[in-house]
Coordinates of C-alpha atoms in Angstrom, one line a residue:
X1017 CA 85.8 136.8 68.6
X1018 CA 88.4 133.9 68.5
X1019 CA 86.7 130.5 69.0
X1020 CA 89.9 130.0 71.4
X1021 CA 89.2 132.9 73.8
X1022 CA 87.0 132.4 76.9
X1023 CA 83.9 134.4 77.3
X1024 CA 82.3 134.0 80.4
X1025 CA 79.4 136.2 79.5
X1026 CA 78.4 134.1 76.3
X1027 CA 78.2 131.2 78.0
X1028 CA 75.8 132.7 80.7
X1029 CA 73.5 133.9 78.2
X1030 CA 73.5 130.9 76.6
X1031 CA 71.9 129.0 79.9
X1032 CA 69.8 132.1 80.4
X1033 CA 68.1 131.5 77.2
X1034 CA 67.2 127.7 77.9
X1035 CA 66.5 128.5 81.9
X1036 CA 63.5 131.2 80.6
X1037 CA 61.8 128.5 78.4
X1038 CA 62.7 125.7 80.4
X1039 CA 64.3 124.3 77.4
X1040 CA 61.2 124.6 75.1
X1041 CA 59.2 122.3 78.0
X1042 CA 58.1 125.4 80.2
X1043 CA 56.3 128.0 77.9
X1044 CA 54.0 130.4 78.6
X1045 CA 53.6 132.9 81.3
X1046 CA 56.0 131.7 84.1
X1047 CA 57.8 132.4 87.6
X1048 CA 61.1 132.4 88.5
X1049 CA 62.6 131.4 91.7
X1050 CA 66.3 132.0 92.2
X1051 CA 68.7 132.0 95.6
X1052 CA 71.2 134.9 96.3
X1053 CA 73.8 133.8 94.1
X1054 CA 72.2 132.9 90.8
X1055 CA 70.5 136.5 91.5
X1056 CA 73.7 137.8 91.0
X1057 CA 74.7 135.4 88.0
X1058 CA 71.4 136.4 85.9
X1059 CA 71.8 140.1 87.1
X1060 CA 75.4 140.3 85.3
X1061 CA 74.1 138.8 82.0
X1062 CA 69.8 140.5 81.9
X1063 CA 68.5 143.2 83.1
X1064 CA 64.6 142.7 85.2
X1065 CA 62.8 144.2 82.0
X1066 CA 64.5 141.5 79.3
X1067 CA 63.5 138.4 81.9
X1068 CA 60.1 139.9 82.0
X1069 CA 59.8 140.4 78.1
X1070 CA 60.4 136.6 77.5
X1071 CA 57.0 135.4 79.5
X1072 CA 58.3 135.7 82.8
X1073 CA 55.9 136.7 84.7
X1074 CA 57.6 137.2 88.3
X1075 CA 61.5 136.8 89.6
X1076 CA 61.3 135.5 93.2
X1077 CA 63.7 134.5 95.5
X1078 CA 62.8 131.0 97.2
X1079 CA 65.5 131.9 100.1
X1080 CA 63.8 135.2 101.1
X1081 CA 61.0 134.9 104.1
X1082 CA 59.4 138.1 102.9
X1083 CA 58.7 136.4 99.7
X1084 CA 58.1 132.4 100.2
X1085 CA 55.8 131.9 102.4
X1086 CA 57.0 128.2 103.7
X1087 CA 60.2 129.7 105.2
X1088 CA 58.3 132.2 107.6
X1089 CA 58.5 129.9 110.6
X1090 CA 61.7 128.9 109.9
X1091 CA 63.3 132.7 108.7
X1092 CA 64.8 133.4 112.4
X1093 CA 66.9 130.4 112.0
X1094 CA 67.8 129.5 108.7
X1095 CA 67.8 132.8 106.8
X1096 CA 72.0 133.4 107.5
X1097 CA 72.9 130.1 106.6
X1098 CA 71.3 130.0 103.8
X1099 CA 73.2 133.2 102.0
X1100 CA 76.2 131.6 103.4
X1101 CA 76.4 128.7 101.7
X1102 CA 75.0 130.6 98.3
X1103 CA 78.3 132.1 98.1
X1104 CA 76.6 135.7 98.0
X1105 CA 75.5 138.6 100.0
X1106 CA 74.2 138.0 103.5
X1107 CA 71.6 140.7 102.8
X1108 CA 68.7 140.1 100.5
X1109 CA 70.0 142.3 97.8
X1110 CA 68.2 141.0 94.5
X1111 CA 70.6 142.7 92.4
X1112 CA 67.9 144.7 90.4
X1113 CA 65.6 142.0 89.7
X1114 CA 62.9 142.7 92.3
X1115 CA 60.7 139.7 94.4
X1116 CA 57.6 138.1 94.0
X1117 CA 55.3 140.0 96.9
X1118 CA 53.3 137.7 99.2
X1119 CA 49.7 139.0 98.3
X1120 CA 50.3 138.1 94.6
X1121 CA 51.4 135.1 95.1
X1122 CA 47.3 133.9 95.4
X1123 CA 47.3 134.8 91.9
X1124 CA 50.5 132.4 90.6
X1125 CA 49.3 128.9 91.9
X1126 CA 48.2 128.0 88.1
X1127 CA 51.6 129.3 86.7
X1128 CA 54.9 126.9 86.1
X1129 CA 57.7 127.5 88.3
X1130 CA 61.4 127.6 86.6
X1131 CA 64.0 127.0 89.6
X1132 CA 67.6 128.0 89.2
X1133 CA 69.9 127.5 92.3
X1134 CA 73.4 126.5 93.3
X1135 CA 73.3 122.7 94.1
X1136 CA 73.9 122.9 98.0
X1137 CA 72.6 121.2 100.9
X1138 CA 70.1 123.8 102.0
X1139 CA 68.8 124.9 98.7
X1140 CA 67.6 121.1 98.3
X1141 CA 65.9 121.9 101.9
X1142 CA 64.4 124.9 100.5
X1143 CA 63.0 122.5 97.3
X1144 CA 61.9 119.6 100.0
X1145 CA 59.9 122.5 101.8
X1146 CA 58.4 123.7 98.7
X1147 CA 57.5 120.6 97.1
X1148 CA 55.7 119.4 100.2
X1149 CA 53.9 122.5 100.5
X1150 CA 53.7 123.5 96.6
X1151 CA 52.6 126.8 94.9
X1152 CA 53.1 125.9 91.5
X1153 CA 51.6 123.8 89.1
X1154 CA 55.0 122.4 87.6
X1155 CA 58.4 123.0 88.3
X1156 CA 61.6 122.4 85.8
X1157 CA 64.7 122.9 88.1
X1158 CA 68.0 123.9 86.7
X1159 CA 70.9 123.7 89.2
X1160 CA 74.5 126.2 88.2
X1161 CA 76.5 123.4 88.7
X1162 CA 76.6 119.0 89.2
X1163 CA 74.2 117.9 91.8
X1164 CA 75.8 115.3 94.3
X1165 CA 74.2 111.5 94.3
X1166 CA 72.7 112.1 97.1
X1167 CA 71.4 115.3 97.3
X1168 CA 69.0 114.1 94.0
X1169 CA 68.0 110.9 95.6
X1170 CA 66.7 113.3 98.3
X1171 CA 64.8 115.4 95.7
X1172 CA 63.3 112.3 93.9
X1173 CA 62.4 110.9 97.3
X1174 CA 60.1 114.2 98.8
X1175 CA 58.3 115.3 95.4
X1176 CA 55.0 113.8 96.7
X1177 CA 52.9 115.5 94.1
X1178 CA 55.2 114.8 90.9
X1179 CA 54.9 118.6 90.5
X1180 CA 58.9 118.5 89.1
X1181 CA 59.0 118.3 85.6
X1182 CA 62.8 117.6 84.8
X1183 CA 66.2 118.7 86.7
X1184 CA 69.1 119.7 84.5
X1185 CA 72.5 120.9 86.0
X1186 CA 74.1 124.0 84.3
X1187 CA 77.8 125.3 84.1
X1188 CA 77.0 128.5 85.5
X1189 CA 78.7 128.6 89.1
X1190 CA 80.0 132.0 88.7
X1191 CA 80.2 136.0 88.2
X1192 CA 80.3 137.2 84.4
X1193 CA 82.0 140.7 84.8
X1194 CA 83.4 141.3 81.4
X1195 CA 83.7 138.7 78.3
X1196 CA 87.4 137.8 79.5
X1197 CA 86.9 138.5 83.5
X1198 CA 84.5 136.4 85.8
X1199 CA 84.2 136.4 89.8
X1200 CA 83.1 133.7 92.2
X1201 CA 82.3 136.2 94.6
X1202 CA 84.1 135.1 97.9
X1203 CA 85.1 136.8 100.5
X1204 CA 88.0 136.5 103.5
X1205 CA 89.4 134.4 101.0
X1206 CA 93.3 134.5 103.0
X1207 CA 92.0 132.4 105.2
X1208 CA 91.3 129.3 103.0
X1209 CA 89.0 126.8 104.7
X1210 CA 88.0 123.6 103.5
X1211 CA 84.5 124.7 102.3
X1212 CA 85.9 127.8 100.6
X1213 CA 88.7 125.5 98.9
X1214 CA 86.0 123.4 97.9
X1215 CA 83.5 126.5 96.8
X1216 CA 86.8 127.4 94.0
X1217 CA 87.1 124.2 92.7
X1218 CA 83.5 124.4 92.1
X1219 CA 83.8 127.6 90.5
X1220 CA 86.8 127.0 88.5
X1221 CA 85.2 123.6 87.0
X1222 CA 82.3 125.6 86.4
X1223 CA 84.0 128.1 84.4
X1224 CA 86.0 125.8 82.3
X1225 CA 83.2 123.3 81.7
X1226 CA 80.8 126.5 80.4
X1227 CA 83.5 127.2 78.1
X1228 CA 83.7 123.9 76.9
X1229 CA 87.2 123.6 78.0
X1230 CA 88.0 120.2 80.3
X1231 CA 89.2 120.6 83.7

């Protein structure tokens, strides 16, 4: 392929295979714990057998009540905002990669956690919840895109057990569909609100930066 041309799928693949080795710091039998959009991101790029062939031992999503046990007081009220601000589907459609059940998850607490998620307000929540309350003996956190001041300072500050092992931000804020075609799945996009004008940017910087092209 010309060096010149943009390949969106490439350059997911290319995080993918750092994310499941937590860049040669996280090997070994391992869990992964994703939201509802980078579900869809690593569903586009790897099918659930290939993730579990590289010493992944489960895929988990740290946003669904029915599979993390800390949001089960808390599901009622925070489940829809949560998917909102993900970018994806309201429901929780894992997009083949299936969840971590709640009766194995007695069986996981020696593992290492690698944590991919979109860098918003409530997945930092969702971390804060689970470090204060952890499952895992490590976690290495990758975010798809740069992580605001002030949304790290919070994770630094509420990691009580030093349990997090490094944070790295990706390039990796959007759909893959073909080599030359990529989505950042929103909808009711006529209407163009501030967070949704601000949810493109993100995407389109994302794209660019993952293709090593400056915005």
């Amino acid at each position: 392929m010309n060096s010149d041309q943009l390949d969106g799928i490439s350059a997911i693949r290319t995080y993918v295979d750092r994310l499941v080795t937590g860049d040669g710091r996280c090997n070994g039998m391992k869990v992964l714990l994703l939201d509802g959009a980078t579900t869809q991101i690593l569903s586009c790029v790897s099918t659930q057998s290939e993730i579990l062939s590289r010493e992944v031992y489960l895929v988990s999503r740290l946003d669904d009540p029915r599979c993390n046990p800390n949001l089960k007081e808390h599901s009622n009220n925070n489940n829809n905002s949560i998917n909102n601000e993900n970018g994806g589907d309201s429901s929780n459609n894992n997009g083949g990669i299936h969840s971590l059940a709640l009766q194995e998850e007695a069986h996981v607490g020696h593992m290492k956690a690698v944590v991919f998620l979109r860098p918003t307000d409530n997945n930092i929540g969702l971390l804060v919840r689970e470090l204060s309350r952890p499952r895992f003996s490590e976690y290495h956190i990758y975010f798809s895109g740069i992580l605001p001041p002030n949304l790290f300072q919070l994770l630094c500050e509420n990691d009580p057990q030093d349990r997090v092992k490094q944070v790295q931000e990706f390039y990796a804020d959007f759909l893959p569909i073909n080599p030359d075609l990529v989505s950042l799945n929103c909808r009711n996009t006529l209407q163009m609100t501030s967070a949704l004008y601000k949810r493109n940017i993100l995407g389109l910087q994302s794209m660019l930066l993952a293709n090593k092209r400056q915005p």
